[in-house]
């Protein structure tokens, strides 16, 4: 996009919320807009919850000096509760810290992109400034449809609501088992946030979402036709968002280079899912029995700062560690550069919790997924994975932390299916081709991005 004297470069502020699942896609939006010629400022609240967030933001700003940082300090809210949701809430209470920067910036800020989890407190605060405000939805169109409709659902008298499902108009029946667990409790902090943010969507000039047309066609149509919620602003699917250039050397790449094409199972449950030691051990047994080489990222705590520096032998047992080493697989107890791994030719399958960023990354790089949702929106995402042909989902496996441990034998069977099924491989190749097409010249996501930029140019 070329801007001129008649059409000066817009200055866009991006307001992410907490957690790598929100920060990473916001950084990707930032670099995408900068590449289109926009001035971009990225707002960061301190202190951050995890080391992964502080490390990655420091590296991001030093790698992309053209992105202007706005650092703000907040007072963290005390627990108990999910520390990331508490951080959402602490940021939600802080629009007064941001407003002076928005109105005094040079060049003047013309638009702001606000993470969905912050929408209901920031959009009304920004409105009097005349700066146009867009919402960034970091998850699937399915979750957006649920989030947009959920306030209406809550308003229905309890005696009139089904106990088995939520029916989202134009999308269909979402079984209660797939609704994020916190939403079953109307007084949960997360439920309050989803309901108020869902209502606030109507105040936005548009919604950017990290998905693509061919992956969730019916849901995107229902959102944009006003079937899910009449009057919803335009939903622009711009995914899969482009990976950031590798910012740090990745220690697993030399190992991957030595493996055969498509032979490695990559196993990771994202940046904020800790697994019980018992389940980790069964997973180790299952991976070993599958006979495949694996690259396995282990996490036992939700927040990386609390992760104890225990030896793998202590976690997995000496025998298992010995056998893993003998067979030449790799176990990492820490951070890896996931997208570098997923795009490596040696990786042939991904055992994943189905955090939405992971789903988008697997789609773009054509890596078949074994979906094992652990919390939040991940069962909705797993349904998208299954329906689109991006992978398989064993629905009977319970949420993480429910106490029901999945046995090694079951895991072995499903990992073999993931790695050996020609049907899965060919359907995933189709999804990947659609993903690449969407972000290529004239693709649906490229057009949506152009539509978004045109809206920015029209502002002020
Ligand atoms: N990620 C990574 N290395 C890790 C764990 C996660 O690079 O060791 C990245 C991953 O590629 C994705 C993001 O962190 O971009 C996690 O987001 P996702 O929505 O997949 O799951 P969440 O961590 O929010 O549950
Ligand atoms: N979410 C939402 N409305 C909100 C806050 C969150 O729809 O007000 C969505 C969010 O985009 C994600 C899901 O709820 O899909 C769970 O949130 P979380 O931050 O746990 O996602 P994660 O980063 O773990 O994938």
Coordinates of C-alpha atoms in Angstrom, one line a residue, residues 146-338:
X146 CA -20.2 -18.0 20.6
X147 CA -18.8 -14.8 22.2
X148 CA -21.1 -12.6 20.1
X149 CA -24.2 -14.6 20.9
X150 CA -23.5 -15.5 24.5
X151 CA -24.9 -12.3 26.0
X152 CA -28.2 -13.0 24.3
X153 CA -28.0 -16.6 25.6
X154 CA -27.4 -15.4 29.2
X155 CA -30.4 -13.0 28.8
X156 CA -32.8 -15.9 28.1
X157 CA -34.6 -17.0 31.2
X158 CA -32.7 -20.0 32.7
X159 CA -35.8 -22.2 32.6
X160 CA -36.1 -21.7 28.8
X161 CA -32.4 -22.6 28.1
X162 CA -31.4 -26.1 27.0
X163 CA -29.1 -27.9 29.4
X164 CA -27.5 -29.9 26.6
X165 CA -26.3 -27.2 24.2
X166 CA -26.1 -23.6 23.2
X167 CA -27.8 -22.9 19.8
X168 CA -25.8 -20.1 18.0
X169 CA -28.0 -18.8 15.1
X170 CA -26.5 -19.7 11.8
X171 CA -23.8 -21.8 13.4
X172 CA -25.8 -24.6 15.1
X173 CA -25.8 -26.5 18.3
X174 CA -22.7 -26.3 20.4
X175 CA -22.8 -29.1 22.9
X176 CA -22.3 -28.1 26.6
X177 CA -19.3 -30.3 26.7
X178 CA -17.5 -28.0 24.2
X179 CA -18.5 -24.7 25.8
X180 CA -15.4 -23.3 27.7
X181 CA -15.9 -24.7 31.3
X182 CA -15.9 -21.3 33.0
X183 CA -18.9 -20.2 30.9
X184 CA -21.0 -22.7 32.8
X185 CA -20.7 -20.5 35.8
X186 CA -22.4 -17.1 35.3
X187 CA -20.4 -15.5 38.1
X188 CA -16.9 -16.6 37.0
X189 CA -14.6 -13.7 36.2
X190 CA -14.0 -15.1 32.6
X191 CA -17.8 -15.3 32.0
X192 CA -18.3 -11.7 33.0
X193 CA -15.5 -10.7 30.7
X194 CA -16.8 -12.7 27.7
X195 CA -20.4 -11.4 28.2
X196 CA -19.4 -7.7 28.6
X197 CA -16.9 -7.9 25.7
X198 CA -19.4 -9.7 23.6
X199 CA -21.8 -6.8 24.0
X200 CA -19.0 -4.3 23.3
X201 CA -18.4 -5.8 19.8
X202 CA -21.3 -3.6 18.6
X203 CA -19.2 -0.5 19.3
X204 CA -16.3 -1.5 17.1
X205 CA -15.7 -0.3 13.5
X206 CA -14.8 -3.8 12.6
X207 CA -13.4 -7.1 13.8
X208 CA -10.1 -8.5 12.6
X209 CA -9.8 -12.3 13.1
X210 CA -6.9 -14.7 12.7
X211 CA -8.7 -17.4 10.6
X212 CA -9.4 -17.8 6.9
X213 CA -12.4 -18.1 4.7
X214 CA -11.9 -21.7 3.5
X215 CA -11.4 -23.0 7.1
X216 CA -14.6 -21.7 8.6
X217 CA -16.8 -20.5 5.7
X218 CA -20.3 -21.0 7.1
X219 CA -19.4 -19.4 10.5
X220 CA -17.8 -16.4 8.8
X221 CA -20.9 -16.0 6.5
X222 CA -23.3 -16.2 9.5
X223 CA -21.2 -13.6 11.4
X224 CA -21.2 -11.2 8.4
X225 CA -24.8 -11.7 7.4
X226 CA -26.1 -10.6 10.8
X227 CA -27.4 -14.0 11.5
X228 CA -25.4 -14.6 14.6
X229 CA -26.1 -11.1 15.9
X230 CA -27.9 -8.4 13.9
X231 CA -25.8 -5.3 13.6
X232 CA -22.4 -6.9 14.2
X233 CA -19.7 -4.9 12.5
X234 CA -17.8 -6.4 9.6
X235 CA -15.6 -9.4 10.5
X236 CA -12.4 -9.5 8.4
X237 CA -10.6 -12.8 8.3
X238 CA -6.9 -12.1 7.7
X239 CA -5.2 -15.3 8.8
X240 CA -3.1 -17.3 9.0
X241 CA -1.1 -14.3 10.2
X242 CA 2.5 -14.2 8.9
X243 CA 5.2 -15.7 11.1
X244 CA 7.7 -13.2 12.6
X245 CA 11.2 -13.7 11.3
X246 CA 13.1 -16.0 13.7
X247 CA 14.3 -13.7 16.5
X248 CA 16.5 -16.2 18.4
X249 CA 18.4 -19.3 17.4
X250 CA 16.4 -22.4 17.9
X251 CA 18.1 -25.3 19.7
X252 CA 16.0 -28.0 18.3
X253 CA 16.7 -27.2 14.6
X254 CA 20.0 -29.1 14.3
X255 CA 18.3 -32.2 15.7
X256 CA 15.4 -31.9 13.3
X257 CA 17.8 -31.5 10.4
X258 CA 19.1 -34.9 11.2
X259 CA 15.7 -36.6 11.0
X260 CA 13.9 -38.1 8.1
X261 CA 11.2 -36.2 6.1
X262 CA 7.8 -36.3 7.9
X263 CA 9.0 -38.7 10.6
X264 CA 8.8 -36.6 13.8
X265 CA 5.8 -36.1 16.0
X266 CA 5.9 -32.7 17.7
X267 CA 4.1 -32.6 21.0
X268 CA 3.2 -29.4 22.8
X269 CA 0.3 -28.0 24.8
X270 CA 1.1 -24.3 24.3
X271 CA 2.4 -21.6 26.5
X272 CA 0.0 -21.9 29.5
X273 CA -1.1 -25.5 30.0
X274 CA 0.6 -27.5 32.7
X275 CA 0.0 -31.2 32.7
X276 CA -0.1 -33.6 35.7
X277 CA 3.0 -35.7 36.3
X278 CA 0.9 -38.8 36.0
X279 CA -0.5 -37.7 32.5
X280 CA 3.0 -36.7 31.4
X281 CA 4.3 -40.2 32.2
X282 CA 1.4 -41.9 30.3
X283 CA 2.1 -39.6 27.4
X284 CA 5.7 -40.6 27.4
X285 CA 4.7 -44.3 27.4
X286 CA 2.3 -43.7 24.5
X287 CA 4.9 -41.7 22.4
X288 CA 7.5 -44.4 23.0
X289 CA 5.2 -47.2 22.1
X290 CA 4.1 -45.4 18.9
X291 CA 7.6 -46.1 17.5
X292 CA 7.9 -42.6 16.0
X293 CA 10.7 -40.2 16.8
X294 CA 9.3 -37.3 18.8
X295 CA 10.1 -33.7 19.9
X296 CA 8.2 -33.3 23.1
X297 CA 7.9 -30.0 25.0
X298 CA 7.0 -30.7 28.7
X299 CA 5.3 -28.2 30.9
X300 CA 3.9 -28.8 34.4
X301 CA 2.8 -25.3 35.5
X302 CA 0.6 -22.7 33.9
X303 CA 3.1 -19.9 34.5
X304 CA 6.7 -20.6 33.4
X305 CA 8.2 -18.8 36.4
X306 CA 6.8 -21.5 38.7
X307 CA 8.2 -24.3 36.6
X308 CA 10.7 -26.2 38.9
X309 CA 14.1 -26.9 37.5
X310 CA 13.6 -30.7 38.0
X311 CA 15.7 -33.3 36.2
X312 CA 13.8 -35.1 33.5
X313 CA 14.6 -38.4 35.3
X314 CA 12.7 -37.2 38.3
X315 CA 9.7 -36.2 36.1
X316 CA 9.5 -39.1 33.8
X317 CA 11.3 -41.9 35.7
X318 CA 14.9 -43.1 34.9
X319 CA 13.9 -46.0 32.7
X320 CA 11.7 -43.9 30.3
X321 CA 14.4 -41.2 30.0
X322 CA 17.0 -43.9 29.2
X323 CA 14.8 -45.4 26.5
X324 CA 13.9 -42.0 25.0
X325 CA 17.6 -41.2 24.8
X326 CA 18.5 -44.6 23.3
X327 CA 15.9 -44.2 20.6
X328 CA 17.1 -40.7 19.8
X329 CA 14.0 -38.6 20.5
X330 CA 14.1 -35.2 22.1
X331 CA 12.5 -33.8 25.2
X332 CA 12.5 -30.0 26.0
X333 CA 11.5 -28.6 29.4
X334 CA 11.2 -25.0 28.4
X335 CA 10.5 -22.6 25.5
X336 CA 10.9 -23.6 21.8
X337 CA 10.4 -21.6 18.6
X338 CA 7.2 -23.5 17.6

